[in-house]
Short mmCIF file of C-alpha atoms in Angstrom, two decimals:
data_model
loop_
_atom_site.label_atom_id
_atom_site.label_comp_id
_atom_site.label_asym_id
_atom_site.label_seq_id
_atom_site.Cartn_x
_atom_site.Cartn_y
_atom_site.Cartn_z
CA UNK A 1 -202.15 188.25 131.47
CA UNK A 2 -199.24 186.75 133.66
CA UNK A 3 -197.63 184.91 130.33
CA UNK A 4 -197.99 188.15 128.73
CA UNK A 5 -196.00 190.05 130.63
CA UNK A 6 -193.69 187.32 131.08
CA UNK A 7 -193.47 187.64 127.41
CA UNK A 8 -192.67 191.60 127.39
CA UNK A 9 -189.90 191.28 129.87
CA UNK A 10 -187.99 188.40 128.25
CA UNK A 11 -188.48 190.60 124.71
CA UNK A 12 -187.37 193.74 126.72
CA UNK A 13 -183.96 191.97 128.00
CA UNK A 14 -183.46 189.82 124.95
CA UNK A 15 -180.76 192.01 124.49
CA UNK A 16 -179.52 191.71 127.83
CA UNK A 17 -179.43 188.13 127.39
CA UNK A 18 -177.21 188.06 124.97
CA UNK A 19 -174.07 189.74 126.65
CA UNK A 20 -172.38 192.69 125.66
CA UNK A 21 -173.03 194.20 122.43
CA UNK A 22 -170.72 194.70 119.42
CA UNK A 23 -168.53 198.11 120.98
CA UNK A 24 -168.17 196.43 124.18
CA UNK A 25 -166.43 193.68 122.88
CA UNK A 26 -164.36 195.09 120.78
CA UNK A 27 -162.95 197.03 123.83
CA UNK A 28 -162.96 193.97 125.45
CA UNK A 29 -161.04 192.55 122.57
CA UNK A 30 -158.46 195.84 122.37
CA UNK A 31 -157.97 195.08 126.25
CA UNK A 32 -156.95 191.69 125.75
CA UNK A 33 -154.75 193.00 123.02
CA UNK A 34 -153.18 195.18 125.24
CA UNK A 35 -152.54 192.64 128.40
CA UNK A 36 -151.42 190.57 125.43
CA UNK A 37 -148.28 192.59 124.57
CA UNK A 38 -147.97 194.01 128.04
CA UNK A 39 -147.00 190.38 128.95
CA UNK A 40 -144.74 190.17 126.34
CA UNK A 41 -142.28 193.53 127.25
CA UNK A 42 -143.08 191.98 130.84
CA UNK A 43 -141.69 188.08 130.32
CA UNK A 44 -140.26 188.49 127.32
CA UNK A 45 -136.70 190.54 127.81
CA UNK A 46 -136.88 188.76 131.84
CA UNK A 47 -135.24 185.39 132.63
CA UNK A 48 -134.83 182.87 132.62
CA UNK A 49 -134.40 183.04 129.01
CA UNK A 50 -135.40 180.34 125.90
CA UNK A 51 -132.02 180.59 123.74
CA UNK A 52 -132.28 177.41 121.83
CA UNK A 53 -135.72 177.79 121.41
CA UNK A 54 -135.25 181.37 120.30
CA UNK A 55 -132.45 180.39 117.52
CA UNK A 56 -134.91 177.21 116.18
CA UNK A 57 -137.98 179.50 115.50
CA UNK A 58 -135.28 182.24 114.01
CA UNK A 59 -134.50 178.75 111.80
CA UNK A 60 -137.92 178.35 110.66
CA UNK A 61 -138.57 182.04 109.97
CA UNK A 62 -135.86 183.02 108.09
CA UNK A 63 -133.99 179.50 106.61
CA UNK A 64 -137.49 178.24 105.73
CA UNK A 65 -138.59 181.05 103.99
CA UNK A 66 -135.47 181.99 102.51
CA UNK A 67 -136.24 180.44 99.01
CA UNK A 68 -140.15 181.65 98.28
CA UNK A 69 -138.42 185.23 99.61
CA UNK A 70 -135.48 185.02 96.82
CA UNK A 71 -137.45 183.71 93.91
CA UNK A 72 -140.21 186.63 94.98
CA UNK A 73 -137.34 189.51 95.27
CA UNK A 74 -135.98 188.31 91.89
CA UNK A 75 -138.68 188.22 89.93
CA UNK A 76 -139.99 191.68 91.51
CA UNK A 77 -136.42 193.18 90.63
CA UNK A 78 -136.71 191.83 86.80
CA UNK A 79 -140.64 193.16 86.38
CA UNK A 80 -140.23 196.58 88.14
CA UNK A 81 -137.18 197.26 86.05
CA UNK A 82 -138.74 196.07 82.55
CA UNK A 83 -141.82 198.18 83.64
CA UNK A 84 -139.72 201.50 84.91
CA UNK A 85 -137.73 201.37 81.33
CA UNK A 86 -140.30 202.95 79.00
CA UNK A 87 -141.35 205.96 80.74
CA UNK A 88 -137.47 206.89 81.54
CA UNK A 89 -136.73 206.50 78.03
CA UNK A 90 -139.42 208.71 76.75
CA UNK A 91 -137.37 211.66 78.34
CA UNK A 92 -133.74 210.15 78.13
CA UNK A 93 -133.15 208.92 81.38
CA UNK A 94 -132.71 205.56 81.42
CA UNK A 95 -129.53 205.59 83.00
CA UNK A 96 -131.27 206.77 86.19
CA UNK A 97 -132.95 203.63 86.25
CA UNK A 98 -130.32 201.81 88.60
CA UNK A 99 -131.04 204.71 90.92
CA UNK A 100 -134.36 204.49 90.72
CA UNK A 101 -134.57 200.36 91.46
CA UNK A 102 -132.36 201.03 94.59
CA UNK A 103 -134.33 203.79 95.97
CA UNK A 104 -138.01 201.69 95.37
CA UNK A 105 -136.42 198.80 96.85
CA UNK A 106 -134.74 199.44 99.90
CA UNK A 107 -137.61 202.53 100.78
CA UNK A 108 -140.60 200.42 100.28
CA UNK A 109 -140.76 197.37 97.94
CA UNK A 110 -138.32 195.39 100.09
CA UNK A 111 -139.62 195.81 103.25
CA UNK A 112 -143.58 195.22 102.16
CA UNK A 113 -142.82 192.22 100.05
CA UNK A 114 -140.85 190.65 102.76
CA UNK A 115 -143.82 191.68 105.41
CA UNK A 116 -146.87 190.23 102.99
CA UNK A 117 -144.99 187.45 102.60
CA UNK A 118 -143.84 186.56 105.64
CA UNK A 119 -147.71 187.21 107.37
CA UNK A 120 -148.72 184.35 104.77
CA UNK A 121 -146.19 181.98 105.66
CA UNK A 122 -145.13 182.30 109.14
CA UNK A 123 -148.43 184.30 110.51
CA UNK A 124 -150.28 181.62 109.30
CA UNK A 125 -147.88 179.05 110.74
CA UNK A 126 -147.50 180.42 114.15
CA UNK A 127 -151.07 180.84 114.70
CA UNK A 128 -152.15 176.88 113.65
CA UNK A 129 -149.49 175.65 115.32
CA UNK A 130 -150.13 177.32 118.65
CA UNK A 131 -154.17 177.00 118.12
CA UNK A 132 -153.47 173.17 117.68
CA UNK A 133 -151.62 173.42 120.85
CA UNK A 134 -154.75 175.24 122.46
CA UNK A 135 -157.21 172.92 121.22
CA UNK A 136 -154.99 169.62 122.76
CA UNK A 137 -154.43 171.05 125.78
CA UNK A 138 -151.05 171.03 125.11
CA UNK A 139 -150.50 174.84 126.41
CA UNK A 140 -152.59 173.56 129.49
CA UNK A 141 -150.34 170.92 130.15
CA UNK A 142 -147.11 173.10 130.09
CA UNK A 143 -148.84 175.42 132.68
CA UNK A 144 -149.35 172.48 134.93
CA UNK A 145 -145.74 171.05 134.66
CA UNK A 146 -144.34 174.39 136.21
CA UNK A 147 -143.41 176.07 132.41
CA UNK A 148 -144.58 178.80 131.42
CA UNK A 149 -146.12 178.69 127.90
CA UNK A 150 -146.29 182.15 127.28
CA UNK A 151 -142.39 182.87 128.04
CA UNK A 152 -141.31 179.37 125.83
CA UNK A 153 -144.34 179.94 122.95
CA UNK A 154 -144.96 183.37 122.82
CA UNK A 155 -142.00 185.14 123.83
CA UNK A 156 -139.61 183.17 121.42
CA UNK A 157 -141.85 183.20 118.35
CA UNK A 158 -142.26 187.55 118.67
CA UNK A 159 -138.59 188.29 119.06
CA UNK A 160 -137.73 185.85 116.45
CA UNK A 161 -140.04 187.64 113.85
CA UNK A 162 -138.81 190.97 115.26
CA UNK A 163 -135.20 189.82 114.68
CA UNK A 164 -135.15 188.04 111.22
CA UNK A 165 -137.81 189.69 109.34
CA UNK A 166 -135.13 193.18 109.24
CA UNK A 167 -132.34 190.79 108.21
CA UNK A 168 -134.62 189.14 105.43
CA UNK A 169 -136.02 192.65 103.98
CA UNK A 170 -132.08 193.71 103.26
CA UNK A 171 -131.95 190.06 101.73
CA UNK A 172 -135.19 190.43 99.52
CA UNK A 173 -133.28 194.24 98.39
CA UNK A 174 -130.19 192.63 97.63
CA UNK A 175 -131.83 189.81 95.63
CA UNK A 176 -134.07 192.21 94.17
CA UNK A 177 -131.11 194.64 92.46
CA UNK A 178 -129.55 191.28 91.17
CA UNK A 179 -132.65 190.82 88.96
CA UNK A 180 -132.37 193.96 88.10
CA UNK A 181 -128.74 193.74 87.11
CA UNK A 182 -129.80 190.98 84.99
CA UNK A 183 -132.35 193.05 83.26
CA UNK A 184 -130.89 196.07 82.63
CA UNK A 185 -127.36 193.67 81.66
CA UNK A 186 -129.17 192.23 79.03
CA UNK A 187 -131.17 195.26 77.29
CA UNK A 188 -128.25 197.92 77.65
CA UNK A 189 -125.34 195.83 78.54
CA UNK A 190 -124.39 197.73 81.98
CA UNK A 191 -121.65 196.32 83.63
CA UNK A 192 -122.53 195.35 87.77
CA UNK A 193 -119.86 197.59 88.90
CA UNK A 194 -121.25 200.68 87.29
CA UNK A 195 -124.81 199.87 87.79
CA UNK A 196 -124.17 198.93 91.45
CA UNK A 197 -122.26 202.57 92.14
CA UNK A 198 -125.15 204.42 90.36
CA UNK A 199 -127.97 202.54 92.01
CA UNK A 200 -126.26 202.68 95.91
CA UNK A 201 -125.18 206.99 95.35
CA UNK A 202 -128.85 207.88 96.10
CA UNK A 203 -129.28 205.86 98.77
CA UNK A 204 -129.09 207.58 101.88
CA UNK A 205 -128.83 206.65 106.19
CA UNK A 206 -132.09 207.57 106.32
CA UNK A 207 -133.68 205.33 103.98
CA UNK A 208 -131.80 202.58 105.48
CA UNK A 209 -132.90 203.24 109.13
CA UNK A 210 -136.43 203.72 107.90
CA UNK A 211 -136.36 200.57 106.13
CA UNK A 212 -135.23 198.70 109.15
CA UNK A 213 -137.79 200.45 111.85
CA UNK A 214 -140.55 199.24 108.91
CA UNK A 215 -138.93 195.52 108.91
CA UNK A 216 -138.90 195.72 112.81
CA UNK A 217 -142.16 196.94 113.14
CA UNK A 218 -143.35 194.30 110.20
CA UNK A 219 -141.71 191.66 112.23
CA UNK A 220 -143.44 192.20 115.48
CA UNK A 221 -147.22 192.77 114.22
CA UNK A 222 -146.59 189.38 112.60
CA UNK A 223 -144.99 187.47 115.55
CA UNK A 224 -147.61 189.40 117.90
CA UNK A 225 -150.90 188.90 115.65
CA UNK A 226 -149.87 185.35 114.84
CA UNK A 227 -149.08 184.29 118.57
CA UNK A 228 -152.38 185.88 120.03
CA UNK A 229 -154.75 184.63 117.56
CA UNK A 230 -153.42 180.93 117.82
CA UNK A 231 -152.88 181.20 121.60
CA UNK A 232 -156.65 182.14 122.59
CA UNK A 233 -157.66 180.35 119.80
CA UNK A 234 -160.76 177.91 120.84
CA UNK A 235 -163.86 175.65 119.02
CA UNK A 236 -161.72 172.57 118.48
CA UNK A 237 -160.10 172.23 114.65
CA UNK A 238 -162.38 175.30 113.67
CA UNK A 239 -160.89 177.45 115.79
CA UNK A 240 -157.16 176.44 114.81
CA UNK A 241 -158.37 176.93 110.81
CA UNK A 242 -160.01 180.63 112.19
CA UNK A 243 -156.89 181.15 113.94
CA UNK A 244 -154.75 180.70 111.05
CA UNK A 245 -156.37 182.68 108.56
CA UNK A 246 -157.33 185.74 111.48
CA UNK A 247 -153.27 185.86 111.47
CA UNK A 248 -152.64 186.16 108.18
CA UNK A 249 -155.69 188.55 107.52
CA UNK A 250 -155.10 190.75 110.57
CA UNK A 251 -151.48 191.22 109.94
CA UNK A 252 -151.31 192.07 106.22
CA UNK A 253 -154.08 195.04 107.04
CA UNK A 254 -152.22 196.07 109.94
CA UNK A 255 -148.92 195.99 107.89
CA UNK A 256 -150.58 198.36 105.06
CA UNK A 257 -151.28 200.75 107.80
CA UNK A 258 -148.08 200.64 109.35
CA UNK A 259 -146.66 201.65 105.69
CA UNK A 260 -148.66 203.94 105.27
CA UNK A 261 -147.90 205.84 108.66
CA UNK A 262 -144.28 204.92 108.46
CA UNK A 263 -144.04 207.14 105.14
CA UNK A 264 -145.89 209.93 106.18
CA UNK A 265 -143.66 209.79 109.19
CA UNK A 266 -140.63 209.70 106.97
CA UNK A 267 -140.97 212.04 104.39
CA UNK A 268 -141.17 214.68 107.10
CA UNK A 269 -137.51 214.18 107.35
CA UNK A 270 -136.65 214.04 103.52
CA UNK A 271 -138.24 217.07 102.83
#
């Protein structure tokens, strides 16, 4: 009788056992989140301040991904150009089409393709290398040696993203309109001064400072998601591998959303 009521109370607090269920941690989770960037606005815009190590990850951001971002803009200026041409020409209008590639660009195709990209190349760079660092101790180490990990890793690695992913979505644009100078060259024989004045006369200060609030916003959700995920990453190599692909996965969803909101937001303005 004693073994069976042993047996009831272990099934009754099985559950117990186990911690807290699945909607506790995820608050437990958003309040690490939020501690997470608190610490950032706290340490990160404080010195003493991590200049050389802030213009080296600015290096790898934007140098390093210069080249995938420029073959990606072309190519994305050439198709969306060769695609647009057949509607406008089944009511005329073809020679809105430089209008039409400047306005898609700068408003939304630039600063997306430069934010998906960059979450699969530097989100998932940021968080291995800093889950490596994790799993080595190396992070533990710092903290012992008087520096402060957070400040040198963290801090440097957010602001960098924050900084260059703007500059390289007004890049990805103007690489983008040169393939579609070369298309629209080629099929109608436009020169680049007149296609550049008919594609740049629609474009407005608001589509420019909406663009670069996106970029900004892109570039922190990538420096931020990529820095927590491989700084409380854990489980040895496993965890560095989780931590890298959590980055990349986390940040591309939350950059959807953010465009999503952002032109909502936006086109309350335009009217």
């Amino acid at each position: 009788m004693v073994r069976l009521k042993a047996r009831a109370y272990c099934m009754e607090n099985k559950e117990v056992a186990k911690g807290p269920g699945k909607l506790a941690r995820m608050f437990l989770t958003l309040y690490d989140v939020y501690k997470f960037i608190a610490r950032f606005f706290k340490e990160g815009f404080l010195p003493p301040y991590e200049a050389k190590e802030l213009f080296r990850q600015c290096y790898e951001i934007g140098y390093r991904s210069a080249l995938l971002i420029s073959t990606t803009g072309f190519i994305t200026g050439i198709v969306f150009t060769k695609q647009s041409r057949p509607s406008l020409s089944e009511f005329g209008a073809t020679s809105w089409l430089p209008s039409l590639v400047g306005i898609a660009l700068l408003r939304t195709l630039a600063p997306l393709l430069t934010g998906l990209i960059a979450a699969g190349k530097v989100g998932s760079s940021i968080g291995a290398e800093l889950g490596s660092m994790r799993v080595t101790e190396q992070i533990d180490a710092m903290e012992v040696s008087a520096t402060n990990p957070f400040k040198f890793l963290v801090s440097t690695r957010v602001l960098a993203a924050t900084i260059t992913i703007p500059i390289l979505t007004f890049y990805t644009a103007m690489v983008g309109m040169l393939g579609a100078l070369l298309n629209v060259s080629l099929s109608e024989g436009t020169s680049a001064k007149a296609f550049f004045q008919s594609s740049l006369e629609q474009i407005t200060f608001l589509d420019i400072t909406a663009s670069t609030i996106k970029a900004i916003l892109f570039g922190f959700t990538i420096g931020m998601v990529g820095c927590y995920q491989g700084y409380n990453s854990s489980k040895g190599t496993e965890g560095v591998g989780k931590a890298a692909n959590s980055a990349v996965v986390i940040a591309m969803f939350l950059i959807f959303i953010e465009e999503v909101v952002s032109v909502q937001f936006f086109g309350l303005f335009r009217g």
